[in-house]
Amino acid sequence: MGAARSPSASVIRRRRVTVVAAAVLVVALVRAFGACSGDHDPGSDSAEGGSGRTATSTTTIPPMSESELGGLLRAADVATTAHDWAAARRALDAAAVSYPRDRDVTRRAHAVDVFEQQASDAVPTEERPRHAFFHSLVIDPAKAFDHDGDSAGYQEWMTTRDAFARILDSLLERGWMLIDIEDLFDVDAAGTPTPAVLKLPPGRKPLVISIDDVNYYPYMEDDGFPLRLGVDDRGVGGTVMRQLDGSEAVTRDGDVMPLLDEFILDHPEFSYQGARGLMAVTGYAGALGYRTNDLARADHAQLVATAAAVAARYRDSGWRFASHSYTHSQRFKDASISLAQLRSDIARWKAEVEPITGPVNVFVGPFGFRVPHGDPRAAELAQAGFEVLCPVSSFDYLRFQGPLMVMDRINFDGLEMRVNAKYLVPFFDPAKVRDAARDR
């Protein structure tokens, strides 16, 4: 290849996770235990919020604040993402002092045990990995399917929240296991992806999940979708939803990402060592629901910083980000986008979106965009630091083509359930999953 490739995002991320895991844990422990000082009232410890420690008349262990608990949850998540099980347990043990029965603590503690055991049980698998993708979930069918100008698109490209819950149950029941897309490849000395030896517990089938257009475009605002991604009072990733009274609240049930996080905490056996999914983001309307595309905004720098902080919290939980192009241009649809246009699109995405998501190494093709083997546009993607290209098809397709790993994705949406239901049968029964709310 001519020009040198940009540093691998996978290498950058692995270094970052290792360093951040230690730093976040130290800060969280200092804050948590630094708050635990002063005079003690022996009768002040409650069953739920009490310390659970042996107290003396001169030492007090006041209940930890929600923000302090959030710091420990984040430290545990960072350590789990780094597969540092001991550090994750230290953070959770510290949290359990004041929150011994809290489900955010107890479920994480159980999940760490499961994830660590998975590594001991894993053996090389011959199962072919598959890649499924969603768009943002329909949360309020009455608003989304109201027969206005956007309803037809929601019917085709979206999945309802209730259907998503049934899909997850089916995937777990049928032996699918969520994996990190980076478990599928190594990178050689020349920076070229090569097949990796994938290991899983016996009987499990590997699955990658991604979500397209995590942007919450303006046209979606009145149709019951989230306004943007956010973090709750504990600093846990969620979705900002408009409430009936017009106020905004962060919930954990507003889209694929927080719902999948909760599902994994309830069923850690679904995820190999805590793997999450991949968020594919465009840039022409901002990112993650933050309108950072308006560079002239007086609060632009603060908006970028806020969005970046939210993205970082999701990354700390194991989520990855991908470029879905900046423009989502129609030229991707028929693959007519020129080399110069692709280069310009990538440059703009890197300038405006990458400061929010951090470096990425996956390009999720808009409209299922793919390039033939040997096409100079593949080299352009590689030189920009991309190691993986993800087009769309209903079939099992994973190839190492020159400078890229190419992995097709199957859409779990209304269109596929209606037109190509037979291709979904290995994952779930479309007739049982389909939401009757679509027909109202």
Short mmCIF file of C-alpha atoms in Angstrom, two decimals:
data_model
loop_
_atom_site.label_atom_id
_atom_site.label_comp_id
_atom_site.label_asym_id
_atom_site.label_seq_id
_atom_site.Cartn_x
_atom_site.Cartn_y
_atom_site.Cartn_z
CA MET A 1 0.00 0.00 0.00
CA GLY A 2 1.23 3.47 -0.81
CA ALA A 3 0.65 5.80 2.11
CA ALA A 4 1.11 4.58 5.64
CA ARG A 5 -2.03 3.49 7.38
CA SER A 6 -3.38 5.46 10.31
CA PRO A 7 -2.70 3.81 13.69
CA SER A 8 -5.05 0.90 14.28
CA ALA A 9 -8.07 1.94 16.32
CA SER A 10 -8.06 -1.50 17.90
CA VAL A 11 -4.51 -1.00 19.18
CA ILE A 12 -5.33 2.50 20.43
CA ARG A 13 -8.42 1.24 22.22
CA ARG A 14 -6.70 -1.70 23.89
CA ARG A 15 -4.01 0.61 25.28
CA ARG A 16 -6.65 3.08 26.43
CA VAL A 17 -8.77 0.48 28.20
CA THR A 18 -5.79 -0.88 30.15
CA VAL A 19 -4.74 2.57 31.34
CA VAL A 20 -8.25 3.86 32.01
CA ALA A 21 -9.23 0.72 33.92
CA ALA A 22 -6.54 1.40 36.52
CA ALA A 23 -7.11 5.16 36.64
CA VAL A 24 -10.89 5.01 36.99
CA LEU A 25 -10.69 2.39 39.73
CA VAL A 26 -8.18 4.41 41.77
CA VAL A 27 -10.24 7.60 41.48
CA ALA A 28 -13.48 5.80 42.33
CA LEU A 29 -12.01 4.09 45.39
CA VAL A 30 -10.48 7.32 46.67
CA ARG A 31 -13.76 9.20 46.27
CA ALA A 32 -15.83 6.43 47.80
CA PHE A 33 -13.69 5.82 50.85
CA GLY A 34 -12.63 9.42 51.19
CA ALA A 35 -16.25 10.23 51.89
CA CYS A 36 -16.39 7.63 54.66
CA SER A 37 -15.05 9.55 57.65
CA GLY A 38 -16.34 11.41 60.69
CA ASP A 39 -18.36 10.56 63.83
CA HIS A 40 -20.47 7.42 63.84
CA ASP A 41 -23.98 6.80 65.07
CA PRO A 42 -24.18 3.04 65.71
CA GLY A 43 -27.86 3.02 64.84
CA SER A 44 -27.49 4.83 61.55
CA ASP A 45 -26.79 1.83 59.31
CA SER A 46 -29.92 0.64 57.52
CA ALA A 47 -30.39 -2.75 55.88
CA GLU A 48 -30.30 -1.23 52.41
CA GLY A 49 -27.97 1.74 52.73
CA GLY A 50 -25.86 0.74 55.72
CA SER A 51 -22.22 -0.03 55.43
CA GLY A 52 -22.22 -3.65 56.51
CA ARG A 53 -18.83 -2.97 58.21
CA THR A 54 -17.96 -3.37 61.85
CA ALA A 55 -18.17 0.15 63.22
CA THR A 56 -16.63 1.73 66.30
CA SER A 57 -17.72 4.72 68.28
CA THR A 58 -15.11 6.88 66.55
CA THR A 59 -15.54 5.77 62.94
CA THR A 60 -18.50 6.35 60.68
CA ILE A 61 -19.32 4.87 57.31
CA PRO A 62 -22.08 7.11 55.94
CA PRO A 63 -24.04 5.88 52.95
CA MET A 64 -22.25 6.38 49.67
CA SER A 65 -23.80 8.95 47.35
CA GLU A 66 -25.28 7.99 43.99
CA SER A 67 -22.42 9.73 42.20
CA GLU A 68 -19.85 7.88 44.30
CA LEU A 69 -21.61 4.61 43.54
CA GLY A 70 -21.63 5.60 39.88
CA GLY A 71 -17.87 6.03 39.96
CA LEU A 72 -17.44 2.50 41.27
CA LEU A 73 -19.89 1.07 38.73
CA ARG A 74 -17.91 2.78 36.00
CA ALA A 75 -14.65 1.46 37.39
CA ALA A 76 -16.13 -2.04 37.43
CA ASP A 77 -17.33 -1.68 33.85
CA VAL A 78 -13.96 -0.41 32.62
CA ALA A 79 -12.17 -3.26 34.35
CA THR A 80 -14.65 -5.79 32.97
CA THR A 81 -14.11 -4.45 29.45
CA ALA A 82 -10.37 -4.89 30.02
CA HIS A 83 -11.01 -8.42 31.36
CA ASP A 84 -9.38 -7.40 34.63
CA TRP A 85 -11.68 -9.43 36.84
CA ALA A 86 -9.82 -8.70 40.06
CA ALA A 87 -10.09 -4.94 39.56
CA ALA A 88 -13.79 -5.27 38.73
CA ARG A 89 -14.36 -7.19 41.95
CA ARG A 90 -12.49 -4.60 44.00
CA ALA A 91 -14.75 -1.86 42.68
CA LEU A 92 -17.90 -3.88 43.25
CA ASP A 93 -16.83 -4.97 46.72
CA ALA A 94 -16.35 -1.31 47.58
CA ALA A 95 -19.80 -0.48 46.22
CA ALA A 96 -21.39 -3.35 48.13
CA VAL A 97 -20.27 -1.83 51.43
CA SER A 98 -23.06 0.74 51.16
CA TYR A 99 -25.22 -0.94 48.52
CA PRO A 100 -25.13 -4.66 49.34
CA ARG A 101 -28.47 -5.48 47.70
CA ASP A 102 -28.44 -2.99 44.85
CA ARG A 103 -29.11 -4.72 41.53
CA ASP A 104 -26.59 -2.55 39.65
CA VAL A 105 -23.98 -3.97 42.02
CA THR A 106 -25.14 -7.56 42.51
CA ARG A 107 -25.80 -8.25 38.84
CA ARG A 108 -22.38 -6.93 37.86
CA ALA A 109 -20.72 -9.08 40.51
CA HIS A 110 -22.46 -12.18 39.18
CA ALA A 111 -21.63 -11.23 35.59
CA VAL A 112 -17.91 -10.92 36.40
CA ASP A 113 -17.95 -14.47 37.77
CA VAL A 114 -19.68 -15.73 34.62
CA PHE A 115 -17.37 -13.86 32.24
CA GLU A 116 -14.24 -15.13 33.98
CA GLN A 117 -15.50 -18.71 33.82
CA GLN A 118 -16.29 -18.37 30.12
CA ALA A 119 -12.62 -17.84 29.33
CA SER A 120 -11.76 -21.09 31.13
CA ASP A 121 -14.50 -23.00 29.30
CA ALA A 122 -13.85 -21.58 25.83
CA VAL A 123 -12.60 -23.80 23.02
CA PRO A 124 -11.99 -23.04 19.33
CA THR A 125 -15.32 -22.99 17.52
CA GLU A 126 -16.18 -23.97 13.96
CA GLU A 127 -19.47 -22.08 14.11
CA ARG A 128 -19.72 -19.34 11.51
CA PRO A 129 -20.13 -15.90 13.07
CA ARG A 130 -23.13 -13.84 12.02
CA HIS A 131 -23.77 -10.11 12.23
CA ALA A 132 -27.24 -8.68 12.86
CA PHE A 133 -28.18 -5.02 12.88
CA PHE A 134 -31.00 -2.78 14.01
CA HIS A 135 -31.97 0.83 13.66
CA SER A 136 -33.34 2.75 16.65
CA LEU A 137 -36.23 0.89 18.25
CA VAL A 138 -39.83 2.02 18.00
CA ILE A 139 -40.69 2.87 21.60
CA ASP A 140 -44.17 4.30 21.08
CA PRO A 141 -45.92 2.49 18.18
CA ALA A 142 -48.90 4.83 18.31
CA LYS A 143 -46.65 7.78 17.48
CA ALA A 144 -44.33 6.02 15.05
CA PHE A 145 -47.02 4.16 13.09
CA ASP A 146 -49.47 7.08 12.84
CA HIS A 147 -49.62 7.04 9.01
CA ASP A 148 -47.74 10.29 8.57
CA GLY A 149 -44.90 10.78 6.10
CA ASP A 150 -42.35 8.90 8.22
CA SER A 151 -44.46 5.88 9.17
CA ALA A 152 -43.65 3.84 6.08
CA GLY A 153 -39.95 4.11 6.76
CA TYR A 154 -40.39 3.09 10.39
CA GLN A 155 -42.42 0.07 9.25
CA GLU A 156 -39.61 -1.04 6.95
CA TRP A 157 -36.42 -0.23 8.83
CA MET A 158 -37.33 -0.29 12.51
CA THR A 159 -38.10 -2.93 15.13
CA THR A 160 -40.36 -2.29 18.10
CA ARG A 161 -39.10 -2.48 21.65
CA ASP A 162 -41.39 -5.41 22.46
CA ALA A 163 -40.20 -7.32 19.39
CA PHE A 164 -36.59 -6.63 20.34
CA ALA A 165 -37.15 -8.15 23.78
CA ARG A 166 -38.58 -11.29 22.18
CA ILE A 167 -35.65 -11.44 19.74
CA LEU A 168 -33.14 -11.35 22.59
CA ASP A 169 -34.97 -14.13 24.40
CA SER A 170 -34.93 -16.26 21.26
CA LEU A 171 -31.25 -15.61 20.53
CA LEU A 172 -30.34 -16.74 24.04
CA GLU A 173 -32.58 -19.80 23.83
CA ARG A 174 -31.11 -20.83 20.48
CA GLY A 175 -27.53 -20.69 21.67
CA TRP A 176 -26.33 -17.45 20.12
CA MET A 177 -23.65 -15.58 22.05
CA LEU A 178 -22.71 -11.93 21.62
CA ILE A 179 -19.07 -11.39 20.67
CA ASP A 180 -16.81 -8.43 20.10
CA ILE A 181 -16.21 -7.95 16.38
CA GLU A 182 -12.49 -7.63 17.12
CA ASP A 183 -12.46 -11.24 18.32
CA LEU A 184 -12.73 -12.20 14.64
CA PHE A 185 -9.41 -10.83 13.41
CA ASP A 186 -5.81 -10.10 14.21
CA VAL A 187 -3.69 -7.46 12.47
CA ASP A 188 -0.37 -8.45 10.94
CA ALA A 189 2.84 -6.42 10.82
CA ALA A 190 1.68 -4.69 7.65
CA GLY A 191 -1.54 -3.57 9.31
CA THR A 192 -3.70 -6.05 7.39
CA PRO A 193 -6.53 -7.95 9.15
CA THR A 194 -6.08 -11.73 9.25
CA PRO A 195 -8.42 -14.43 10.61
CA ALA A 196 -8.24 -14.99 14.35
CA VAL A 197 -8.94 -18.22 16.21
CA LEU A 198 -12.36 -17.61 17.77
CA LYS A 199 -13.01 -19.36 21.07
CA LEU A 200 -16.38 -19.75 22.79
CA PRO A 201 -17.89 -22.01 25.42
CA PRO A 202 -19.05 -25.27 23.79
CA GLY A 203 -22.41 -25.17 22.06
CA ARG A 204 -22.53 -21.41 21.58
CA LYS A 205 -22.85 -19.62 18.24
CA PRO A 206 -21.08 -16.26 17.69
CA LEU A 207 -23.12 -13.14 16.94
CA VAL A 208 -22.15 -9.51 16.39
CA ILE A 209 -24.84 -6.86 16.88
CA SER A 210 -24.71 -3.33 15.50
CA ILE A 211 -27.08 -0.36 15.42
CA ASP A 212 -27.21 2.00 12.45
CA ASP A 213 -27.75 5.75 12.56
CA VAL A 214 -27.35 6.35 16.28
CA ASN A 215 -28.05 10.01 15.64
CA TYR A 216 -31.70 10.59 16.60
CA TYR A 217 -32.41 12.77 13.60
CA PRO A 218 -34.66 15.81 14.02
CA TYR A 219 -37.52 14.23 12.07
CA MET A 220 -37.78 11.53 14.78
CA GLU A 221 -38.40 13.89 17.69
CA ASP A 222 -42.22 13.75 17.64
CA ASP A 223 -42.44 10.02 16.98
CA GLY A 224 -41.55 8.66 20.40
CA PHE A 225 -37.86 8.05 19.87
CA PRO A 226 -35.12 9.23 22.26
CA LEU A 227 -33.88 12.77 21.95
CA ARG A 228 -30.27 11.68 22.47
CA LEU A 229 -28.08 9.33 24.46
CA GLY A 230 -27.23 10.33 28.01
CA VAL A 231 -26.20 9.05 31.41
CA ASP A 232 -28.41 8.71 34.46
CA ASP A 233 -27.82 9.86 38.05
CA ARG A 234 -25.44 6.95 38.55
CA GLY A 235 -23.52 7.77 35.41
CA VAL A 236 -24.84 4.67 33.62
CA GLY A 237 -25.56 4.95 29.91
CA GLY A 238 -29.18 5.46 28.90
CA THR A 239 -31.47 7.38 26.58
CA VAL A 240 -32.91 10.85 27.11
CA MET A 241 -36.68 10.57 26.62
CA ARG A 242 -39.30 13.29 26.59
CA GLN A 243 -41.93 12.68 29.25
CA LEU A 244 -45.67 13.35 29.03
CA ASP A 245 -45.29 16.62 30.95
CA GLY A 246 -42.64 17.83 28.50
CA SER A 247 -39.68 17.23 30.82
CA GLU A 248 -36.70 15.06 29.94
CA ALA A 249 -35.54 11.95 31.78
CA VAL A 250 -32.75 9.43 31.25
CA THR A 251 -34.12 5.90 30.99
CA ARG A 252 -32.55 2.49 30.45
CA ASP A 253 -35.25 1.21 28.11
CA GLY A 254 -35.26 3.69 25.24
CA ASP A 255 -33.17 1.90 22.62
CA VAL A 256 -31.06 -1.13 21.78
CA MET A 257 -28.01 -0.06 23.77
CA PRO A 258 -29.39 0.32 27.31
CA LEU A 259 -31.82 -2.57 26.79
CA LEU A 260 -28.98 -4.84 25.70
CA ASP A 261 -26.90 -3.69 28.67
CA GLU A 262 -29.72 -4.64 31.02
CA PHE A 263 -30.29 -7.96 29.27
CA ILE A 264 -26.62 -8.87 29.64
CA LEU A 265 -26.68 -8.02 33.34
CA ASP A 266 -29.70 -10.31 33.72
CA HIS A 267 -28.25 -12.98 31.41
CA PRO A 268 -24.45 -12.68 31.37
CA GLU A 269 -24.22 -16.05 29.62
CA PHE A 270 -25.47 -14.27 26.46
CA SER A 271 -22.28 -12.21 26.17
CA TYR A 272 -18.77 -13.57 25.80
CA GLN A 273 -16.67 -11.86 28.48
CA GLY A 274 -18.96 -8.84 28.53
CA ALA A 275 -18.98 -8.05 24.80
CA ARG A 276 -21.43 -5.38 23.70
CA GLY A 277 -22.40 -4.09 20.26
CA LEU A 278 -21.33 -1.55 17.70
CA MET A 279 -22.94 1.88 17.23
CA ALA A 280 -22.71 3.21 13.67
CA VAL A 281 -22.86 7.00 13.55
CA THR A 282 -23.21 9.52 10.74
CA GLY A 283 -22.33 13.21 11.09
CA TYR A 284 -24.58 15.37 8.94
CA ALA A 285 -27.08 15.87 11.81
CA GLY A 286 -24.59 15.61 14.64
CA ALA A 287 -23.90 12.49 16.67
CA LEU A 288 -25.81 10.55 19.32
CA GLY A 289 -28.58 13.15 19.20
CA TYR A 290 -26.30 16.13 19.83
CA ARG A 291 -26.43 18.64 16.96
CA THR A 292 -22.69 19.05 16.72
CA ASN A 293 -22.92 19.48 12.93
CA ASP A 294 -23.75 23.16 13.48
CA LEU A 295 -20.22 24.42 13.87
CA ALA A 296 -21.37 28.02 14.34
CA ARG A 297 -23.28 27.30 17.55
CA ALA A 298 -22.02 29.36 20.44
CA ASP A 299 -22.09 26.26 22.64
CA HIS A 300 -20.53 23.95 20.06
CA ALA A 301 -17.44 23.10 22.09
CA GLN A 302 -19.52 22.28 25.17
CA LEU A 303 -21.91 20.20 23.10
CA VAL A 304 -19.04 18.16 21.67
CA ALA A 305 -17.59 17.69 25.16
CA THR A 306 -20.96 16.50 26.51
CA ALA A 307 -21.48 14.07 23.65
CA ALA A 308 -17.91 12.79 24.03
CA ALA A 309 -18.46 12.16 27.74
CA VAL A 310 -21.59 10.13 26.98
CA ALA A 311 -19.76 8.15 24.29
CA ALA A 312 -16.90 7.48 26.71
CA ARG A 313 -19.29 6.06 29.29
CA TYR A 314 -20.71 3.67 26.71
CA ARG A 315 -17.21 2.69 25.58
CA ASP A 316 -16.30 1.96 29.18
CA SER A 317 -19.14 -0.58 29.26
CA GLY A 318 -17.76 -2.37 26.21
CA TRP A 319 -19.61 -0.61 23.40
CA ARG A 320 -17.76 0.21 20.19
CA PHE A 321 -18.39 2.91 17.63
CA ALA A 322 -18.18 2.80 13.85
CA SER A 323 -18.35 5.29 11.02
CA HIS A 324 -21.56 5.12 9.01
CA SER A 325 -20.12 7.87 6.77
CA TYR A 326 -20.64 11.57 7.36
CA THR A 327 -23.24 12.25 4.69
CA HIS A 328 -25.06 8.92 4.21
CA SER A 329 -25.04 10.06 0.57
CA GLN A 330 -27.22 8.39 -2.04
CA ARG A 331 -23.99 7.75 -3.93
CA PHE A 332 -23.28 4.96 -1.46
CA LYS A 333 -26.53 3.29 -2.47
CA ASP A 334 -25.43 2.50 -6.01
CA ALA A 335 -21.72 2.47 -5.11
CA SER A 336 -21.13 5.41 -7.47
CA ILE A 337 -19.32 7.46 -4.84
CA SER A 338 -15.94 8.44 -6.26
CA LEU A 339 -12.59 8.05 -4.56
CA ALA A 340 -12.37 11.80 -4.01
CA GLN A 341 -15.91 11.94 -2.59
CA LEU A 342 -15.21 9.06 -0.25
CA ARG A 343 -11.99 10.70 0.90
CA SER A 344 -13.82 13.96 1.58
CA ASP A 345 -16.60 12.18 3.48
CA ILE A 346 -14.13 10.30 5.67
CA ALA A 347 -12.17 13.48 6.40
CA ARG A 348 -15.27 15.32 7.52
CA TRP A 349 -16.38 12.42 9.73
CA LYS A 350 -12.98 12.29 11.36
CA ALA A 351 -12.96 16.03 11.92
CA GLU A 352 -16.44 16.31 13.43
CA VAL A 353 -17.50 12.91 14.77
CA GLU A 354 -14.30 11.18 15.83
CA PRO A 355 -13.68 13.76 18.61
CA ILE A 356 -16.91 12.39 20.10
CA THR A 357 -16.62 8.65 19.45
CA GLY A 358 -12.86 8.30 19.64
CA PRO A 359 -10.87 6.47 16.93
CA VAL A 360 -12.82 3.77 15.09
CA ASN A 361 -11.73 0.93 12.83
CA VAL A 362 -15.07 -0.23 11.39
CA PHE A 363 -16.85 1.35 8.42
CA VAL A 364 -20.53 0.41 8.28
CA GLY A 365 -21.56 0.97 4.68
CA PRO A 366 -24.56 3.25 4.17
CA PHE A 367 -27.27 1.45 2.18
CA GLY A 368 -25.14 -1.68 2.51
CA PHE A 369 -22.28 -0.11 0.52
CA ARG A 370 -19.55 -2.55 -0.51
CA VAL A 371 -16.53 -2.36 -2.79
CA PRO A 372 -15.17 -5.12 -5.06
CA HIS A 373 -11.90 -6.81 -4.22
CA GLY A 374 -9.04 -4.66 -5.45
CA ASP A 375 -11.14 -1.48 -5.66
CA PRO A 376 -9.00 1.59 -4.78
CA ARG A 377 -11.75 2.74 -2.43
CA ALA A 378 -10.92 -0.26 -0.20
CA ALA A 379 -7.36 1.00 0.03
CA GLU A 380 -8.71 4.46 0.86
CA LEU A 381 -10.70 3.05 3.76
CA ALA A 382 -7.67 1.13 5.00
CA GLN A 383 -5.38 4.16 4.80
CA ALA A 384 -7.91 6.06 6.90
CA GLY A 385 -7.54 3.44 9.65
CA PHE A 386 -10.49 1.20 8.88
CA GLU A 387 -9.87 -2.52 9.23
CA VAL A 388 -13.45 -3.75 8.76
CA LEU A 389 -16.15 -3.01 6.18
CA CYS A 390 -19.72 -4.07 6.96
CA PRO A 391 -22.17 -4.19 4.02
CA VAL A 392 -25.68 -5.74 4.16
CA SER A 393 -27.12 -9.02 2.95
CA SER A 394 -29.30 -11.82 4.23
CA PHE A 395 -26.48 -14.31 3.80
CA ASP A 396 -23.52 -15.52 5.79
CA TYR A 397 -20.54 -13.64 4.38
CA LEU A 398 -17.19 -13.08 6.05
CA ARG A 399 -14.10 -12.61 3.90
CA PHE A 400 -10.63 -11.14 4.24
CA GLN A 401 -10.23 -9.05 1.11
CA GLY A 402 -6.92 -7.29 0.73
CA PRO A 403 -6.65 -4.59 3.38
CA LEU A 404 -10.08 -5.20 4.94
CA MET A 405 -12.18 -7.79 6.69
CA VAL A 406 -15.61 -7.69 5.04
CA MET A 407 -18.55 -8.92 7.13
CA ASP A 408 -22.12 -8.74 5.87
CA ARG A 409 -24.95 -7.93 8.24
CA ILE A 410 -28.55 -9.12 8.21
CA ASN A 411 -31.27 -6.63 9.16
CA PHE A 412 -33.60 -7.61 11.99
CA ASP A 413 -36.41 -5.25 10.95
CA GLY A 414 -39.89 -4.99 9.51
CA LEU A 415 -38.73 -5.34 5.92
CA GLU A 416 -36.77 -8.53 6.50
CA MET A 417 -39.60 -10.03 8.55
CA ARG A 418 -42.03 -9.27 5.74
CA VAL A 419 -39.95 -10.10 2.65
CA ASN A 420 -37.16 -12.45 3.72
CA ALA A 421 -38.49 -14.10 6.86
CA LYS A 422 -36.86 -17.44 6.02
CA TYR A 423 -33.42 -15.95 6.55
CA LEU A 424 -34.36 -14.97 10.10
CA VAL A 425 -35.47 -18.44 11.17
CA PRO A 426 -32.02 -19.45 12.54
CA PHE A 427 -32.32 -16.55 14.96
CA PHE A 428 -36.02 -16.31 15.83
CA ASP A 429 -39.51 -17.09 14.58
CA PRO A 430 -40.62 -13.92 12.76
CA ALA A 431 -44.30 -14.79 13.19
CA LYS A 432 -43.90 -14.92 16.97
CA VAL A 433 -41.66 -11.87 17.19
CA ARG A 434 -43.56 -9.49 14.93
CA ASP A 435 -45.36 -6.82 16.95
CA ALA A 436 -49.11 -6.56 16.36
CA ALA A 437 -48.80 -2.84 17.09
CA ARG A 438 -47.55 -2.46 13.50
CA ASP A 439 -51.05 -3.20 12.22
CA ARG A 440 -52.99 -0.63 14.19
#
